[in-house]
Amino acid sequence: MIILGIDTSCDDTSAAICDDLKILSSNVASQIDLHETFGGIVPEEASRAHYSNIDKIIKICLKEAKLELKDIDLVTVTNGPGLVGALLVGLNYGKSLAWSLDIPFYAANHLFSHVYSNFLGENHPELPAVSVVISGGHTIIGVVDENMNHKYLGSTLDDACGEVIDKVGRKLGLPYPAGPYLDKMALDGNKKAHRFPRPLKGREGYDFSFSGLKTSFLKEVEKGNLSDEDQYASLLMAISDCLCDRIVKLCGETGYSQVVFSGGVSASAFLRRELSLVMEKHGIKISFPELRYCTDNAAMVCASGYFEARNRNFEESKEDLNIDAYASYF
Ligand code: KG4
Ligand code: ZN
């Protein structure tokens, strides 16, 4: 089944073509240069850039996959959560295309799609599993079962961990998004150089809170006692500890021994190293997406369409032609 996936939920115009879960082409028109001047994403600018990029990026995908529009069997597009104006560009493009080709159309949840990035390619994690999405907009933990039903049990009460990374990066003059730069420096740092707070660690429930950690970090940095490497290593260590606390607890309560990470922050080499160490100690298997499919992409959206198509027929898919974009999952 040839699937065209589209994601315009934030600042990347992404399109991909998969044959079931095999990626034939995947492209992202990044808007980093556009938003870097503002130090963050300007929603209206993002929508306009999606509008001028979307047709081009789909044509590039078709060319790379050596396919034509008539070869597509299914269109699937992210309808939320995200920036509504940005989402509408991809959503309306995808709906129109599916309708005109008279093929199924499925709307995709951006967070579930991140989880599916672990299922692209050959080696799939075991299910059921504990699922952790760590991105610029979300930090959520829950479970995903064998039928790809997702249940979220906790989320950040304030900043997402990627948001903390990008905000401190902005304050300290790192390029946007700060994640890759901060991560690289943290790898050379001493993770025990300073002990930052671990908000909500050991507390009831599964929620996270990172905004106090961000404030504490910025205050400490102002004192000027830590090298860049040490301060970033100590910051990521605090984030890792907060994540592990919830993961180990949820694995204990569910009896699951597999955890599936996804989202842009799961590309962090520092976090991969630290999370692996802790999970190994607890006998928990871990899965990360391939590096290039951690950050926003549309191959993961194709995977979402693949799993939807297993459960819903062509007639049911037509319901999604009426579906709207939405900003927030919770
Ligand atoms: O999943 P994503 O592309 O977008 C959202 O859905 O939010 O995640 C973007 C986030 C940004 O905060 C970025 O700084 C972070 O992922 N990120 C990283 C790395 N690469 C991207 N954080 C830490 N280490 C990285 N290597
Ligand atoms: Zn994302």
Coordinates of C-alpha atoms and ligand atoms in Angstrom, one line a residue:
M1 CA 0.0 0.0 0.0
I2 CA 1.5 3.3 -1.1
I3 CA 0.9 6.0 1.6
L4 CA 1.5 9.7 1.2
G5 CA 2.0 11.4 4.6
I6 CA 2.0 15.1 5.4
D7 CA 2.8 17.0 8.6
T8 CA 2.6 20.8 8.9
S9 CA 2.0 20.9 12.6
C10 CA 4.7 23.3 13.5
D11 CA 7.7 24.8 11.7
D12 CA 8.6 22.0 9.3
T13 CA 6.8 21.2 6.1
S14 CA 7.2 17.5 5.9
A15 CA 6.0 14.9 3.3
A16 CA 6.9 11.3 2.9
I17 CA 5.9 8.3 0.8
C18 CA 6.0 4.8 2.3
D19 CA 5.1 1.4 1.0
D20 CA 3.4 0.1 4.1
L21 CA 6.2 0.8 6.7
K22 CA 9.0 1.0 4.2
I23 CA 10.1 4.5 3.5
L24 CA 10.4 5.4 -0.2
S25 CA 11.1 9.1 0.3
S26 CA 10.9 11.5 3.2
N27 CA 11.6 15.2 3.0
V28 CA 11.4 18.2 5.3
A29 CA 11.4 21.8 4.2
S30 CA 12.8 23.4 7.4
Q31 CA 11.8 26.9 8.5
I32 CA 14.6 27.2 11.0
D33 CA 16.3 30.1 9.2
L34 CA 12.9 32.0 9.0
H35 CA 12.2 31.6 12.8
E36 CA 15.8 31.9 14.0
T37 CA 15.7 35.7 13.7
F38 CA 12.8 35.8 16.1
G39 CA 14.3 33.2 18.5
G40 CA 11.1 31.1 18.3
I41 CA 8.2 30.2 16.0
V42 CA 6.0 32.9 14.6
P43 CA 2.7 31.0 13.8
E44 CA 1.5 33.2 10.9
E45 CA 5.0 33.1 9.3
A46 CA 4.9 29.3 9.7
S47 CA 1.6 29.0 7.9
R48 CA 2.7 31.1 5.0
A49 CA 5.9 29.1 4.6
H50 CA 3.9 25.8 4.6
Y51 CA 1.7 27.2 1.9
S52 CA 4.6 28.1 -0.4
N53 CA 6.5 24.8 0.3
I54 CA 3.9 22.1 0.4
D55 CA 3.3 21.5 -3.3
K56 CA 7.1 21.5 -4.0
I57 CA 7.9 19.1 -1.2
I58 CA 5.3 16.6 -2.3
K59 CA 6.6 16.7 -5.9
I60 CA 10.1 16.1 -4.6
C61 CA 8.9 13.0 -2.7
L62 CA 7.0 11.6 -5.7
K63 CA 10.1 12.1 -7.9
E64 CA 12.4 10.4 -5.3
A65 CA 10.0 7.5 -4.9
K66 CA 9.7 7.3 -8.7
L67 CA 5.9 7.4 -8.4
E68 CA 3.0 9.6 -9.7
L69 CA -0.1 10.8 -7.9
K70 CA -2.2 8.1 -9.4
D71 CA 0.0 5.5 -7.6
I72 CA -1.0 6.7 -4.1
D73 CA -3.4 4.4 -2.3
L74 CA -3.9 6.4 0.9
V75 CA -3.3 10.0 2.1
T76 CA -2.7 10.7 5.8
V77 CA -2.2 14.1 7.3
T78 CA -1.6 15.4 10.9
N79 CA -4.6 17.3 12.2
G80 CA -3.3 18.0 15.7
P81 CA -2.1 18.9 18.1
G82 CA -0.2 21.8 16.7
L83 CA -0.5 25.4 15.4
V84 CA -4.0 25.4 13.9
G85 CA -3.1 27.8 11.0
A86 CA -0.1 25.7 10.1
L87 CA -2.0 22.4 10.4
L88 CA -4.8 23.6 8.1
V89 CA -2.4 24.0 5.2
G90 CA -1.4 20.4 5.2
L91 CA -4.8 19.1 6.2
N92 CA -6.7 20.9 3.4
Y93 CA -4.1 19.9 0.8
G94 CA -4.3 16.3 1.9
K95 CA -8.1 16.2 2.0
S96 CA -8.4 17.7 -1.4
L97 CA -5.9 15.3 -2.9
A98 CA -7.5 12.2 -1.4
W99 CA -11.0 13.4 -2.5
S100 CA -9.9 14.2 -6.0
L101 CA -8.1 10.8 -6.3
D102 CA -11.0 9.0 -4.6
I103 CA -8.7 7.2 -2.2
P104 CA -8.9 6.9 1.6
F105 CA -7.9 9.8 3.8
Y106 CA -7.0 9.4 7.5
A107 CA -6.2 12.2 9.9
A108 CA -3.2 11.6 12.2
N109 CA -2.5 12.5 15.8
H110 CA 1.0 14.1 15.8
L111 CA 1.9 12.5 19.2
F112 CA 0.8 9.0 18.2
S113 CA 2.8 9.5 15.0
H114 CA 5.9 10.2 17.0
V115 CA 5.4 6.8 18.7
Y116 CA 5.1 5.1 15.3
S117 CA 8.5 6.4 14.3
N118 CA 9.7 3.4 16.3
F119 CA 8.0 1.1 13.8
L120 CA 9.5 2.4 10.6
G121 CA 11.9 -0.1 9.1
E122 CA 12.5 -3.7 10.2
N123 CA 13.1 -3.9 14.0
H124 CA 10.0 -3.2 16.0
P125 CA 9.7 -2.8 19.8
E126 CA 7.6 -5.3 21.7
L127 CA 4.0 -4.3 22.7
P128 CA 2.4 -3.5 25.1
A129 CA 5.0 -0.9 26.2
V130 CA 5.4 2.3 28.2
S131 CA 5.5 5.2 25.7
V132 CA 7.4 8.5 26.4
V133 CA 7.1 11.4 23.9
I134 CA 9.8 14.1 24.6
S135 CA 9.6 16.9 22.1
G136 CA 9.6 20.7 21.9
G137 CA 5.9 20.9 22.6
H138 CA 5.2 17.8 24.8
T139 CA 6.6 15.6 27.5
I140 CA 4.1 12.8 28.0
I141 CA 4.1 9.3 29.4
G142 CA 1.6 6.5 28.9
V143 CA 1.1 3.1 27.5
V144 CA 0.5 1.7 24.0
D145 CA -1.0 -1.7 23.5
E146 CA -0.8 -4.4 20.7
N147 CA -3.6 -2.7 18.8
M148 CA -1.9 0.6 18.9
N149 CA -4.3 2.1 21.4
H150 CA -2.6 4.9 23.3
K151 CA -3.4 5.9 26.8
Y152 CA -1.7 8.9 28.4
L153 CA -1.2 8.9 32.2
G154 CA 1.0 12.0 32.7
S155 CA 2.3 15.1 31.0
T156 CA 4.3 18.1 31.9
L157 CA 2.4 20.7 34.0
D158 CA 4.4 23.5 32.5
D159 CA 7.4 23.5 30.1
A160 CA 8.1 20.5 27.9
C161 CA 11.7 19.3 28.3
G162 CA 12.5 20.4 24.7
E163 CA 11.0 23.8 25.5
V164 CA 13.4 24.1 28.5
I165 CA 16.3 23.3 26.3
D166 CA 15.3 25.8 23.6
K167 CA 14.5 28.5 26.2
V168 CA 17.8 28.3 28.1
G169 CA 19.6 28.0 24.7
R170 CA 18.0 31.2 23.6
K171 CA 18.9 33.0 26.8
L172 CA 22.5 31.8 26.5
G173 CA 22.9 32.6 22.9
L174 CA 22.8 29.1 21.3
P175 CA 21.3 28.8 17.8
Y176 CA 17.6 27.8 17.5
P177 CA 16.6 25.0 18.2
A178 CA 19.2 24.6 20.9
G179 CA 18.8 20.8 21.4
P180 CA 21.6 19.5 19.1
Y181 CA 24.2 22.1 20.3
L182 CA 23.5 21.8 24.0
D183 CA 23.5 18.0 23.7
K184 CA 26.9 17.9 21.9
M185 CA 28.4 20.1 24.7
A186 CA 26.8 18.1 27.4
L187 CA 28.5 14.9 26.2
D188 CA 31.9 16.4 27.1
G189 CA 30.6 17.6 30.5
N190 CA 30.6 16.3 34.1
K191 CA 26.9 15.3 34.8
K192 CA 27.6 15.6 38.5
A193 CA 29.1 19.1 38.4
H194 CA 25.9 20.6 39.9
R195 CA 22.8 19.0 41.3
F196 CA 19.8 20.8 39.9
P197 CA 16.3 20.1 41.3
R198 CA 14.3 17.1 40.1
P199 CA 10.8 18.5 40.3
L200 CA 8.0 16.0 41.2
K201 CA 10.5 13.1 41.4
G202 CA 9.1 10.5 43.8
R203 CA 5.8 12.2 44.0
E204 CA 2.4 10.6 43.3
G205 CA 1.1 10.3 39.7
Y206 CA 2.9 10.5 36.4
D207 CA 3.2 14.2 35.7
F208 CA 6.3 16.2 35.1
S209 CA 7.3 19.8 35.8
F210 CA 10.3 21.4 34.2
S211 CA 9.9 25.1 34.6
G212 CA 11.4 25.3 38.1
L213 CA 14.4 23.4 36.8
K214 CA 14.8 26.0 34.0
T215 CA 14.7 28.9 36.5
S216 CA 17.1 27.1 38.9
F217 CA 19.5 26.4 35.9
L218 CA 19.5 30.0 34.7
K219 CA 20.2 31.3 38.3
E220 CA 23.1 29.0 38.7
V221 CA 24.6 29.8 35.3
E222 CA 24.5 33.5 36.2
K223 CA 26.9 32.8 39.0
G224 CA 29.4 31.8 36.4
N225 CA 31.0 28.8 38.3
L226 CA 30.2 26.1 35.7
S227 CA 31.7 25.4 32.3
D228 CA 29.2 25.3 29.4
E229 CA 29.8 21.5 29.1
D230 CA 29.3 20.9 32.9
Q231 CA 26.2 23.0 33.1
Y232 CA 24.5 21.4 30.2
A233 CA 25.5 17.9 31.3
S234 CA 24.0 18.6 34.8
L235 CA 20.8 20.0 33.2
L236 CA 20.3 17.0 31.0
M237 CA 21.1 14.7 33.9
A238 CA 18.2 16.3 35.9
I239 CA 15.9 15.8 33.0
S240 CA 17.0 12.2 32.6
D241 CA 16.4 11.5 36.3
C242 CA 12.9 13.0 36.2
L243 CA 12.0 10.8 33.1
C244 CA 13.5 7.7 34.7
D245 CA 11.6 8.2 37.9
R246 CA 8.2 8.0 36.0
I247 CA 9.2 5.3 33.6
V248 CA 10.5 2.9 36.2
K249 CA 7.4 3.5 38.3
L250 CA 5.0 2.9 35.4
C251 CA 6.9 -0.3 34.2
G252 CA 6.6 -1.5 37.8
E253 CA 2.9 -0.9 38.0
T254 CA 2.0 -2.3 34.5
G255 CA 4.5 -5.1 34.5
Y256 CA 5.7 -3.9 31.1
S257 CA 9.4 -4.4 30.3
Q258 CA 9.6 -2.3 27.1
V259 CA 9.8 1.5 26.8
V260 CA 9.4 3.3 23.6
F261 CA 10.9 6.8 23.3
S262 CA 10.0 9.3 20.6
G263 CA 10.1 13.0 19.8
G264 CA 12.9 15.5 19.0
V265 CA 14.6 15.3 22.4
S266 CA 14.9 11.5 22.0
A267 CA 17.7 12.3 19.5
S268 CA 19.9 13.5 22.4
A269 CA 23.0 11.3 22.6
F270 CA 23.4 12.3 26.2
L271 CA 19.9 11.3 27.2
R272 CA 20.1 8.1 25.1
R273 CA 23.3 7.1 27.1
E274 CA 21.8 8.0 30.5
L275 CA 18.3 6.5 29.9
S276 CA 19.9 3.3 28.6
L277 CA 22.1 2.9 31.7
V278 CA 19.1 3.2 34.1
M279 CA 16.8 1.0 32.0
E280 CA 19.4 -1.7 31.7
K281 CA 19.8 -1.7 35.5
H282 CA 16.0 -2.3 35.8
G283 CA 15.9 -4.9 33.1
I284 CA 13.7 -2.7 30.8
K285 CA 14.2 -2.9 27.1
I286 CA 14.3 0.4 25.2
S287 CA 13.6 1.6 21.7
F288 CA 14.5 4.9 20.1
P289 CA 13.5 5.9 16.6
E290 CA 16.3 6.2 14.0
L291 CA 17.9 9.7 14.6
R292 CA 16.4 11.4 11.6
Y293 CA 12.9 10.3 12.5
C294 CA 13.0 11.6 16.1
T295 CA 12.3 15.2 15.1
D296 CA 9.2 16.1 13.1
N297 CA 8.8 14.2 9.8
A298 CA 6.1 12.7 7.7
A299 CA 7.3 9.1 7.5
M300 CA 5.9 8.7 11.0
V301 CA 2.6 10.1 9.6
C302 CA 2.6 7.4 6.9
A303 CA 3.0 4.8 9.7
S304 CA 0.0 6.3 11.4
G305 CA -2.0 5.8 8.1
Y306 CA -0.7 2.3 7.9
F307 CA -2.0 1.4 11.4
E308 CA -5.3 3.3 10.8
A309 CA -5.9 1.3 7.6
R310 CA -5.7 -1.9 9.5
N311 CA -8.7 -1.0 11.6
R312 CA -10.9 1.2 9.3
N313 CA -12.2 0.6 5.8
F314 CA -12.5 3.1 2.9
E315 CA -16.1 4.2 3.8
E316 CA -15.0 4.9 7.4
S317 CA -12.0 6.9 6.1
K318 CA -14.4 9.3 4.4
E319 CA -15.5 10.6 7.9
D320 CA -12.0 12.0 8.3
L321 CA -12.7 14.4 5.3
N322 CA -14.8 16.4 7.7
I323 CA -12.3 16.5 10.5
D324 CA -10.9 19.8 11.8
A325 CA -7.5 20.8 13.0
Y326 CA -7.0 21.2 16.8
A327 CA -4.3 22.9 18.9
S328 CA -4.1 20.9 22.1
Y329 CA -4.4 17.2 22.9
F330 CA -5.1 17.6 26.6
Ligands
KG4_1 O1 9.6 16.5 17.9 P1 10.1 17.8 17.5 O2 10.8 17.9 16.2 O3 9.0 18.9 17.5 C1 7.9 18.9 18.3 O4 6.9 18.1 18.1 O5 7.9 19.7 19.3 O6 11.1 18.3 18.7 C2 11.8 19.4 18.6 C3 12.7 19.5 19.9 C4 13.3 20.9 20.1 O7 13.1 21.3 21.4 C5 14.8 20.6 19.9 O8 15.7 21.4 20.6 C6 14.9 19.2 20.4 O9 13.7 18.5 19.9 N1 16.1 18.4 19.9 C7 17.0 17.9 20.7 C8 18.0 17.3 19.8 N2 17.5 17.4 18.5 C9 16.4 18.1 18.6 N3 17.2 17.9 22.0 C10 18.3 17.4 22.5 N4 19.2 16.8 21.8 C11 19.1 16.7 20.4 N5 20.1 16.1 19.7
ZN2 ZN 6.7 16.7 17.0

